[in-house]
XYZ file of C-alpha atoms in Angstrom:
203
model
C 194.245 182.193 276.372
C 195.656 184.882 278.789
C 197.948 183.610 281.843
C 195.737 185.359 284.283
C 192.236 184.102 284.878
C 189.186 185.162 282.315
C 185.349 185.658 283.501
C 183.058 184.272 281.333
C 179.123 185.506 281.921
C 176.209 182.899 281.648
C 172.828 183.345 280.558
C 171.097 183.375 284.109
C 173.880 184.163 286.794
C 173.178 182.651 290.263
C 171.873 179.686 288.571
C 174.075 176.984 289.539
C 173.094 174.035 288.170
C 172.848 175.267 284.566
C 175.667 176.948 285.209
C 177.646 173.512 286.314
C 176.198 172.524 282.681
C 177.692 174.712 280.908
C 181.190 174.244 282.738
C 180.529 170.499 281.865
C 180.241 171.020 278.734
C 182.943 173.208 278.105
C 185.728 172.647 275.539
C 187.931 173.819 277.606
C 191.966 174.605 276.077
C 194.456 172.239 276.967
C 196.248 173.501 280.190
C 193.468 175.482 281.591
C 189.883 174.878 283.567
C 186.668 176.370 284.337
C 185.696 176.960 287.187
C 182.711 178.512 289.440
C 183.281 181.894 291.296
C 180.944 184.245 292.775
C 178.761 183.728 290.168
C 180.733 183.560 286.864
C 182.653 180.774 284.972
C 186.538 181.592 285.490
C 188.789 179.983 282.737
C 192.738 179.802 284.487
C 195.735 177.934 283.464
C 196.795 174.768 285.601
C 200.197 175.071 287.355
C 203.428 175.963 285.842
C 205.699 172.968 284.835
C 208.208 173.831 287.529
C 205.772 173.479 289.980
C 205.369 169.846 289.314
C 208.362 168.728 291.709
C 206.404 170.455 294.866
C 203.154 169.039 293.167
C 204.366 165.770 293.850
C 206.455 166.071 297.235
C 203.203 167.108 298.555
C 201.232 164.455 297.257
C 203.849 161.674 298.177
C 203.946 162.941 301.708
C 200.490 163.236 302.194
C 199.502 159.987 300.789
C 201.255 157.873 303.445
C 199.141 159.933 306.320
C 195.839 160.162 303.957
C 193.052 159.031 305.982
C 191.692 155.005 305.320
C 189.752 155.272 302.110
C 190.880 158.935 301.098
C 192.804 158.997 297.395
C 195.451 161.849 297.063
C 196.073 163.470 293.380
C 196.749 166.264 291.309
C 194.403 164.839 288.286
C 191.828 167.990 286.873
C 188.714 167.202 289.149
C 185.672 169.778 289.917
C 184.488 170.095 293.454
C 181.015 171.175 294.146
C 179.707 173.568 297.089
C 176.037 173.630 296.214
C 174.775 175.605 299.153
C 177.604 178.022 298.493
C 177.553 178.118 294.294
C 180.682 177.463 293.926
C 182.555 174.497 291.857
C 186.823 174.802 292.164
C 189.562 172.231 290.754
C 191.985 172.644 293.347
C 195.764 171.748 292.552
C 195.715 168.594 294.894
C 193.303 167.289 296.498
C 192.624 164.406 299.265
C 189.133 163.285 298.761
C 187.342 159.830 299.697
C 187.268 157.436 297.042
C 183.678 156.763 297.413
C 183.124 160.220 296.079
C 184.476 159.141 292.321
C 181.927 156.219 291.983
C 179.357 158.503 291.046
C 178.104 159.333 287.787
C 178.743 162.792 286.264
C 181.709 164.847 285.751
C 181.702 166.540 289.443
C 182.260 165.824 292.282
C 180.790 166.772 296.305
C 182.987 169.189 297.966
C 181.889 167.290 301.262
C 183.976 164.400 300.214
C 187.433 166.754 301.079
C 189.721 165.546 303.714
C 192.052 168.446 302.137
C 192.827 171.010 299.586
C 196.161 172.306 298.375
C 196.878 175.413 295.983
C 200.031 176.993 294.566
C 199.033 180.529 294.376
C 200.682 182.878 291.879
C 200.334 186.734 290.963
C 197.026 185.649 288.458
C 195.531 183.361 291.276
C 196.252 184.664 294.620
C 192.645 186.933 294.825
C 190.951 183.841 294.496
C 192.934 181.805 296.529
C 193.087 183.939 299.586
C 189.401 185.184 299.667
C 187.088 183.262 297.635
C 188.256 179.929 297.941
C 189.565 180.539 301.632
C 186.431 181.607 302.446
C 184.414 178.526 300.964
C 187.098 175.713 302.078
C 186.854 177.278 305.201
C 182.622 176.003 305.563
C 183.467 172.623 304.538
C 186.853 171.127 303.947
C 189.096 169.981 307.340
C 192.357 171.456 305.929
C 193.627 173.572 303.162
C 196.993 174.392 302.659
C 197.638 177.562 300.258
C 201.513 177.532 299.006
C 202.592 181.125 298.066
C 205.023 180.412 295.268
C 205.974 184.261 295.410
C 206.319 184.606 298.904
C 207.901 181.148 299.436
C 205.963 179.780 301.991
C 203.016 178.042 303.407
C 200.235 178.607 305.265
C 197.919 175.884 306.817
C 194.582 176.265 307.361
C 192.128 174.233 309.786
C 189.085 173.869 312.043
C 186.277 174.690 309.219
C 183.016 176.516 310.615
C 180.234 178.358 309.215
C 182.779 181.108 309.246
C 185.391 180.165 307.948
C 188.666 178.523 309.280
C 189.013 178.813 313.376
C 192.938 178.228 313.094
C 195.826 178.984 310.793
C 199.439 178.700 310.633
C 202.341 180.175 308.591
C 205.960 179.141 308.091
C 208.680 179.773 305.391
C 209.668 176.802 302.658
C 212.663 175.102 304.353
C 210.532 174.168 307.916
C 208.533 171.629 308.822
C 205.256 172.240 309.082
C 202.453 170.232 311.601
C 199.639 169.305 309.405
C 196.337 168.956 311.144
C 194.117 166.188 312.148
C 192.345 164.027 309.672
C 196.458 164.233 308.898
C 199.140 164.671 311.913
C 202.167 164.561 310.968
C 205.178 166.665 309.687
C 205.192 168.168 306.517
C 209.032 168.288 305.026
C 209.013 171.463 302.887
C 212.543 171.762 301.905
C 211.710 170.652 297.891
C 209.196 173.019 297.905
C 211.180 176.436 297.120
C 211.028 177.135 293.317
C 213.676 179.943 291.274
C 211.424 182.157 289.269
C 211.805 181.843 285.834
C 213.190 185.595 285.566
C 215.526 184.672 288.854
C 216.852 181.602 286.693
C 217.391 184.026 283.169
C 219.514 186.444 284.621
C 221.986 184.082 285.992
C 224.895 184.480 288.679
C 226.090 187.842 289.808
């Protein structure tokens, strides 16, 4: 499989639910999901290794300000957004528990308290504008880490078009998460060398 995200077509685009089928059903490599995106099944790799640290500062942090009832993790779940046609795995997510007492393999996208992503060069399109745009209509906060970039941005205040409020800040700050949440997000684990920063060594 390629490191940057692969289309796959289905028999009757804009179908959704025989599309989520099909994603259901999917042997899908070790390391990677499927996921639904303006109309297509998108096959991407999960997060690099040396994301893992920041994978789990976040989630440690988060948990102790998670609202009552709301589970926090980083295992491979599909979120649904029916009305929009779209199904994403998000790289953490805070969701209410009651959600994952339901049969099936997917879960409601209503259910979100929060969303986190560690964008990359093969993930940021999707992460800035098509997930952006559907967390946006539904879930209370999403936080999209720029791994390049080295920083965060926060993202609140969901309407019908899209998040009312946003906030930026470079890893190293604190950053205020939002209500469900409200509290101060330490972000000083979360800068990561590349891996071409970390082969060439001291000058």
């Amino acid at each position: 499989m390629a490191e940057r995200p692969t289309a796959i077509d289905a028999a009757q685009p804009g179908a959704f639910e025989d599309m989520l089928r099909i994603v259901e059903q999917m042997d899908t490599p070790a390391g990677y999901k499927a996921e639904l995106i303006r109309g297509k099944i998108v096959v991407s790799p999960w997060s690099k290794l040396r994301y893992k640290r920041v994978m789990k500062s976040l989630r440690l942090q988060l948990e102790r300000h998670a609202p009552e009832g709301h589970d926090v993790d980083v295992a491979p779940f599909l979120f649904t957004f029916p009305g929009l046609e779209r199904a994403f795995g998000p790289d953490l997510h805070v969701a209410d528990e009651a959600v994952f007492d339901a049969e099936g393999r997917h879960a409601d996208g209503e259910a979100l308290s929060l969303v986190a992503e560690l964008t990359s060069d093969s993930t940021k399109d999707v992460d800035w504008l098509d997930k952006l745009d559907t967390y946006g209509r539904v879930v209370p906060v999403y936080l999209l880490l720029d791994m390049k970039m080295q920083e965060i941005n926060a993202f609140w205040d969901p309407s019908p078009k899209g998040y009312r409020s946003r906030t930026n800040i470079s890893f190293g700050r604190s950053l205020r998460v939002p209500a469900p949440f409200d509290f101060e997000l330490d972000t000083s684990e979360f800068a990561v060398e590349s891996a071409d920063a970390s082969r060439q060594g001291p000058e």
